[in-house]
Short mmCIF file of C-alpha atoms in Angstrom, two decimals:
data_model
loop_
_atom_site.label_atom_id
_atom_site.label_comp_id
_atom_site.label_asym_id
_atom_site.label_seq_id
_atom_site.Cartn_x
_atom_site.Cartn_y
_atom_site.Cartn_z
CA UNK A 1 -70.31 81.82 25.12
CA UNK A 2 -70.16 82.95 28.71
CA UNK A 3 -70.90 79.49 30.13
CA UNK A 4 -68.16 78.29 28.16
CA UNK A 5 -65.59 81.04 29.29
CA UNK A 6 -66.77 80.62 32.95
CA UNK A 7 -65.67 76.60 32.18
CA UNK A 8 -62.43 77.67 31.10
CA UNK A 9 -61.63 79.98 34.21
CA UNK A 10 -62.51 77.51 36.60
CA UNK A 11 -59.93 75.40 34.92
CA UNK A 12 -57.18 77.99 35.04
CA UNK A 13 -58.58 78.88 39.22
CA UNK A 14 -57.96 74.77 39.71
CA UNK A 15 -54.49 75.55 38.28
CA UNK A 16 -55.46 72.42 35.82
CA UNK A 17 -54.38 74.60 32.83
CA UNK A 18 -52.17 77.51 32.43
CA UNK A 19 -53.41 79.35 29.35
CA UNK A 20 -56.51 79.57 26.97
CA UNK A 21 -56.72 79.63 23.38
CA UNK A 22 -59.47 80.24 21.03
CA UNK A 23 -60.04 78.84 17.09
CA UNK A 24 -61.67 81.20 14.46
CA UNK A 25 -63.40 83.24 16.61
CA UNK A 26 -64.82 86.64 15.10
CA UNK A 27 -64.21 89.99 16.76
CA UNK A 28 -67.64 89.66 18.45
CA UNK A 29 -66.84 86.36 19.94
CA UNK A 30 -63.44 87.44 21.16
CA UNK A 31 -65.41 90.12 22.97
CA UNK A 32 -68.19 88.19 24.69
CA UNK A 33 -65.44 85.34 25.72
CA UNK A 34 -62.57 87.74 27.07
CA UNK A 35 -65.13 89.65 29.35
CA UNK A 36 -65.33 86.40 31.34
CA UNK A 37 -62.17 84.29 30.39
CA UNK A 38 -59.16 86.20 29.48
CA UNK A 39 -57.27 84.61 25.81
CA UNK A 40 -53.95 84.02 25.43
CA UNK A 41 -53.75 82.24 21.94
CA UNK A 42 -55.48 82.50 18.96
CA UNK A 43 -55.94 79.61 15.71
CA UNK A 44 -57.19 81.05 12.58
CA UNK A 45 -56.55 80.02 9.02
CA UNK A 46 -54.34 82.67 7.49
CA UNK A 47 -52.07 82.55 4.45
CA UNK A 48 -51.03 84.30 1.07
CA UNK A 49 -54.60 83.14 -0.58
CA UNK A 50 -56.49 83.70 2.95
CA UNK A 51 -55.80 87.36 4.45
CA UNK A 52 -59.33 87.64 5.76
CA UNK A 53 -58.01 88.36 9.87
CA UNK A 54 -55.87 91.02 8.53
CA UNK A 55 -58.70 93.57 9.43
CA UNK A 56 -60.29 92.17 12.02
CA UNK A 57 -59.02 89.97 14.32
CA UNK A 58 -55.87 90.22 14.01
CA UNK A 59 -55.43 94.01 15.15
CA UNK A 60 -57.55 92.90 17.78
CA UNK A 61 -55.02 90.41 19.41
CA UNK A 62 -52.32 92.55 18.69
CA UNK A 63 -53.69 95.31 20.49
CA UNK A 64 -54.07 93.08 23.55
CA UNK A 65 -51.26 90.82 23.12
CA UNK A 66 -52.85 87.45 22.17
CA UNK A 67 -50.18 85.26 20.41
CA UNK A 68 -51.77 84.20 16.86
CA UNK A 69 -50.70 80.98 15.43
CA UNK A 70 -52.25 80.41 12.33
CA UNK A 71 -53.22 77.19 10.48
CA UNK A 72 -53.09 76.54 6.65
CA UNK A 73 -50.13 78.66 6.21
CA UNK A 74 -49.46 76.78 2.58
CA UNK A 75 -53.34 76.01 2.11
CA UNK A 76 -53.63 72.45 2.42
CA UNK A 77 -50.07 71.99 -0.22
CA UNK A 78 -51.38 74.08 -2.54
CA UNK A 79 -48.79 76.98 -1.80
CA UNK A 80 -45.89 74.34 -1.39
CA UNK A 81 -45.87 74.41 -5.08
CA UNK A 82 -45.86 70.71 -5.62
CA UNK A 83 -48.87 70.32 -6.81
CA UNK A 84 -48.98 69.75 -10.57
CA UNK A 85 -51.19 72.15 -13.14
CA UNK A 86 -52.76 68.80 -14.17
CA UNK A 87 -52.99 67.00 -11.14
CA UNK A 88 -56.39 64.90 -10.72
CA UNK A 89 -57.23 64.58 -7.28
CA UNK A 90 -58.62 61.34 -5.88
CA UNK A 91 -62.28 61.20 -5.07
CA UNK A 92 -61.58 60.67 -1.22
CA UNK A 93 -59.71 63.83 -1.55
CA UNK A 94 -61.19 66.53 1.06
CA UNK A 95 -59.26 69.46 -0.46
CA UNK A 96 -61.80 69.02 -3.98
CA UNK A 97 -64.03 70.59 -2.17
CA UNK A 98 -62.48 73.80 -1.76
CA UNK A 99 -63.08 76.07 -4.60
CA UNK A 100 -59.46 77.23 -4.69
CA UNK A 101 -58.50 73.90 -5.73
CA UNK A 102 -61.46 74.06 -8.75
CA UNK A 103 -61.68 75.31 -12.27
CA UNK A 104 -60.30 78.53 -13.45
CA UNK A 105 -59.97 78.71 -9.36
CA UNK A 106 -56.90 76.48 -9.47
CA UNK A 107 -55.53 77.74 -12.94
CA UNK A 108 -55.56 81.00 -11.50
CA UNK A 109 -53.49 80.15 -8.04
CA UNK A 110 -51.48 77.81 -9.61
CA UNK A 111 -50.53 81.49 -11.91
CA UNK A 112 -49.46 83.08 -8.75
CA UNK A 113 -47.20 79.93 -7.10
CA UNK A 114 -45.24 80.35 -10.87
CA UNK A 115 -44.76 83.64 -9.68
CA UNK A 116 -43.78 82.99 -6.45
CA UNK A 117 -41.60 80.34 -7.93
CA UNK A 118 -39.75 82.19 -9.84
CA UNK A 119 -38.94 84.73 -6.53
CA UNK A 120 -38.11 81.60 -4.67
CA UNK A 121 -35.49 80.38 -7.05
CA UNK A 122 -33.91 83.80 -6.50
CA UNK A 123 -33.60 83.68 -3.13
CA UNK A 124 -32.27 80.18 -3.41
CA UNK A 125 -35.52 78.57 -1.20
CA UNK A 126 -38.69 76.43 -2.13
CA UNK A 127 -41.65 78.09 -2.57
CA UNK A 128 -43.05 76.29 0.47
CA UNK A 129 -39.95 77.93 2.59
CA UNK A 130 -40.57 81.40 1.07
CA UNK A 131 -44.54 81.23 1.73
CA UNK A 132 -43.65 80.04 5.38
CA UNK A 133 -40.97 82.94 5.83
CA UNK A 134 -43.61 85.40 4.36
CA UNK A 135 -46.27 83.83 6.65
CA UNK A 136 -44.09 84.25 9.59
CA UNK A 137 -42.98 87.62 9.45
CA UNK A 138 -45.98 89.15 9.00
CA UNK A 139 -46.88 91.70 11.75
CA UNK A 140 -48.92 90.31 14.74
CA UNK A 141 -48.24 86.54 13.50
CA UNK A 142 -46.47 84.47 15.80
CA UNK A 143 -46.73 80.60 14.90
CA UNK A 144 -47.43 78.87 11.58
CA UNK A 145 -48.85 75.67 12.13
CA UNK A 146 -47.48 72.89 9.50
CA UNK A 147 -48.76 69.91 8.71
CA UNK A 148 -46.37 66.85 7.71
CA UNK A 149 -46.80 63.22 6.94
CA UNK A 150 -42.97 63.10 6.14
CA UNK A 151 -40.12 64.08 7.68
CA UNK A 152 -38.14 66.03 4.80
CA UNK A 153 -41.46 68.18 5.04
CA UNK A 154 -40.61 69.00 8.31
CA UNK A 155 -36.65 69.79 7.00
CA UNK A 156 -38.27 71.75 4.59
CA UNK A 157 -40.73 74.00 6.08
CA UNK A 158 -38.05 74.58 9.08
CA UNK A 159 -35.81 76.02 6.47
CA UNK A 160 -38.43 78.63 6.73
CA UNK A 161 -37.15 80.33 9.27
CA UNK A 162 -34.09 82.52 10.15
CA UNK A 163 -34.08 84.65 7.27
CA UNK A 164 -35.63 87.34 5.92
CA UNK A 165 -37.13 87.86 2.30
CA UNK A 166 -34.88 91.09 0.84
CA UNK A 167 -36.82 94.80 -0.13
CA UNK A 168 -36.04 93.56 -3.34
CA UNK A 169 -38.29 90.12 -3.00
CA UNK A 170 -40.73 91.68 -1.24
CA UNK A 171 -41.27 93.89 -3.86
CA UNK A 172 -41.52 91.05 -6.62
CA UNK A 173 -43.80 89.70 -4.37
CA UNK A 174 -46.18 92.54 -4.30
CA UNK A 175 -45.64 92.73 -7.60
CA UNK A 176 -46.96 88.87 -8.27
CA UNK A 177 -50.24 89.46 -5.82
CA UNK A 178 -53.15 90.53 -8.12
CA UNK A 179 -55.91 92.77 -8.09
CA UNK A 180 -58.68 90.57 -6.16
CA UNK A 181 -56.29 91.28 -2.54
CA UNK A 182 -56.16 94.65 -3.17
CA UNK A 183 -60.53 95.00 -3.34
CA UNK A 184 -61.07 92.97 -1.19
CA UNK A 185 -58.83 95.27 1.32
CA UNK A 186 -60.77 98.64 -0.36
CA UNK A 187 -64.57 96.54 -0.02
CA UNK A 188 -63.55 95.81 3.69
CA UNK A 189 -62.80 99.96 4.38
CA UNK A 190 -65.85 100.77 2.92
CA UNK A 191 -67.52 98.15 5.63
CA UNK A 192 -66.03 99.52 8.39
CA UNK A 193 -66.88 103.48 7.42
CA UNK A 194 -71.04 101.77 6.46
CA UNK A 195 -70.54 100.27 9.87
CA UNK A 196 -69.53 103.67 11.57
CA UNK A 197 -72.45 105.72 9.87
CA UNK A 198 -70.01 107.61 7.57
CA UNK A 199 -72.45 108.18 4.86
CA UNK A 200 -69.81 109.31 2.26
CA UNK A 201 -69.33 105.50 1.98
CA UNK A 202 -72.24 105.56 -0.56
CA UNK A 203 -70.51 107.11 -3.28
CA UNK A 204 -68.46 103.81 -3.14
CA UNK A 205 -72.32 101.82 -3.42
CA UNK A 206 -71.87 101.71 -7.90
CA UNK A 207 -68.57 100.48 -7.75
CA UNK A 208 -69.56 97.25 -5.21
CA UNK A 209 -72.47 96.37 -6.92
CA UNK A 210 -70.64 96.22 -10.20
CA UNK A 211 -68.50 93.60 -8.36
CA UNK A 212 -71.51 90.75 -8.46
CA UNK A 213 -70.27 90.08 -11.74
CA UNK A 214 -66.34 89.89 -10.71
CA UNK A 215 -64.69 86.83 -12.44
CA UNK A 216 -62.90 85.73 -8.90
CA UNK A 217 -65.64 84.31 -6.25
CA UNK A 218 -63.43 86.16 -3.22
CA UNK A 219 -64.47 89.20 -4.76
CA UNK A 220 -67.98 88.29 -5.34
CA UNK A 221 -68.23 86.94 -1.62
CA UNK A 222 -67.06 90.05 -0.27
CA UNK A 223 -69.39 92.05 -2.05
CA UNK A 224 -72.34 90.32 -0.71
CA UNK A 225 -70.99 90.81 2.60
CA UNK A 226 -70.36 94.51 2.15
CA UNK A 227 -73.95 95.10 0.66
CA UNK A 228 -75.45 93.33 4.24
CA UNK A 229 -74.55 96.14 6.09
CA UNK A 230 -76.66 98.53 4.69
CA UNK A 231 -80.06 97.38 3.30
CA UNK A 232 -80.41 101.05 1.79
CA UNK A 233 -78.11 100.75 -0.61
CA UNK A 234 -79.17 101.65 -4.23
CA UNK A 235 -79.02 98.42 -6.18
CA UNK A 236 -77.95 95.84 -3.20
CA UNK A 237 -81.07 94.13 -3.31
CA UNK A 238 -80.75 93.24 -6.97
CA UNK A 239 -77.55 92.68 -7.25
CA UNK A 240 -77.88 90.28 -4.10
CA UNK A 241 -80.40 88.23 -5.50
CA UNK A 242 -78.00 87.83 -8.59
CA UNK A 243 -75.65 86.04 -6.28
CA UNK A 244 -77.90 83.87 -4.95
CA UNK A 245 -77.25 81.94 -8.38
CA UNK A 246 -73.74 82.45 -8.03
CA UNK A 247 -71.94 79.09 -9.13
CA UNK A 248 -69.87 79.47 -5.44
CA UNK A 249 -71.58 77.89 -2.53
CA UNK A 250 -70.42 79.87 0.32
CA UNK A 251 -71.05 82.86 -1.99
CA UNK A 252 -74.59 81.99 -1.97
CA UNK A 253 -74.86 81.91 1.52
CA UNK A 254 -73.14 85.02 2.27
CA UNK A 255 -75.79 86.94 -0.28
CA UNK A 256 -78.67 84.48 1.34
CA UNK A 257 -77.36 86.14 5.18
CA UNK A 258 -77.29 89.44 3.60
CA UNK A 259 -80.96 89.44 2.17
CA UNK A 260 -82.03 88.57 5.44
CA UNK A 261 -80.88 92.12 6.61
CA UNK A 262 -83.65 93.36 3.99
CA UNK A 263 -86.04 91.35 5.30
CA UNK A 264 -86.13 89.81 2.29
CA UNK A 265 -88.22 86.18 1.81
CA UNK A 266 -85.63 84.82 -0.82
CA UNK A 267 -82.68 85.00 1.58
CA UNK A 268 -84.45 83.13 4.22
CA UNK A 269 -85.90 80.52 1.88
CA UNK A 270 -82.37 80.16 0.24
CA UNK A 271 -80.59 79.80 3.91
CA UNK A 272 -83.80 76.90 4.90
CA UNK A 273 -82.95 75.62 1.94
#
């Protein structure tokens, strides 16, 4: 990472570039860059499915005033709400495999863009200009990044701007996000207290390894993320090597990573694997 940094300030001494911006860096990465290299610009993945920066690296670029221009806003079409219940993707199709695009996965999201339908038919917008409005406005977000192959897309999502949802739609759109958002929020304060040695955290320990068995794999995946952090935790190891049959791919890495923190043969076979 330093090497890298150094590369990109001896571009910016040269004058050859102006600015530097990073893609999906963690908070550890923005760290060891911007001690050598100072950032500018920052290109994450963010939308209403995918709030993961919210915590994390976001704060950190607001705090130091790196513009954040996020990719994905309306998750590959999926959130542009033209994407029928039944649609069968073609087999060259990259988006298949996604999970959010899957199973009870996709029954599920598709749910919540008929909910965000209906709140964009109030406000007299498609749901793709109400996601990109919502995207947009949300604090520390500067840029959302829209694909196109045709140009009424590009009318379309530019009718995103220049207005702002009402207290009323915001509040029917809090009111269409479901539970998964809001534990996934509580499992990532519990994280950050584990990380800071607050030991009350373990009274918490029940409730997230109940969550192995969580119908919604975000839930799941952040669980096994949560339980890596502290490989004292009553239960963790058991309930992490019940994820490592988890149907969800990346959720069986995240549980394989986390056994390794208990030093812990399965995780490292599963991770070779």
């Amino acid at each position: 990472m330093p090497e890298s940094a150094g590369a990109f300030v001896e571009l910016l001494e040269a004058g050859k570039i102006q600015n530097v911006g990073v893609s999906n860096f963690n908070v550890e990465q923005f760290e060891a860059f911007s001690t050598v290299c100072p950032i500018s610009a920052y290109e994450p993945h963010f939308n209403m499915l995918q709030q993961e920066i919210t915590d994390s690296q976001l704060p950190w670029c607001v705090d130091r005033n790196v513009s954040v221009m996020v990719y994905w806003p309306l998750m590959k079409g999926l959130l542009a709400g033209k994407i029928p219940r039944d649609h069968v993707f073609d087999p060259q199709d990259g988006r298949q495999k996604y999970p959010m695009f899957q199973g009870e996965e996709w029954q599920k999201n598709q749910d919540f863009v008929d909910r965000l339908r209906v709140i964009a038919d109030a406000a007299g917008k498609t749901v793709a200009q109400l996601v990109i409005n919502w995207t947009i406005h949300q604090p520390g977000i500067d840029v959302a990044l829209c694909g196109a192959k045709r140009a009424a897309q590009i009318r379309e999502t530019a009718g995103g701007a220049e207005w702002r949802l009402s207290d009323e739609q915001l509040a029917a759109y809090f009111a269409a996000t479901d539970e998964p958002r809001k534990l996934q929020h509580a499992l990532t304060e519990i994280t950050a207290r584990i990380e800071k040695g607050d030991r009350q955290s373990q009274e918490f320990y029940p409730a997230v390894v109940a969550l192995v068995d969580h119908k919604r794999w975000q839930v799941r995946n952040t669980a096994a993320w949560v339980m890596g952090w502290d490989a004292s935790g009553e239960g963790f190891r058991e309930a992490l090597l019940q994820l490592l049959r988890d149907p969800q791919l990346v959720v069986r890495q995240n549980a394989a990573l986390a056994l390794t923190n208990f030093e812990d043969d399965a995780g490292r076979e599963t991770i070779l694997a």
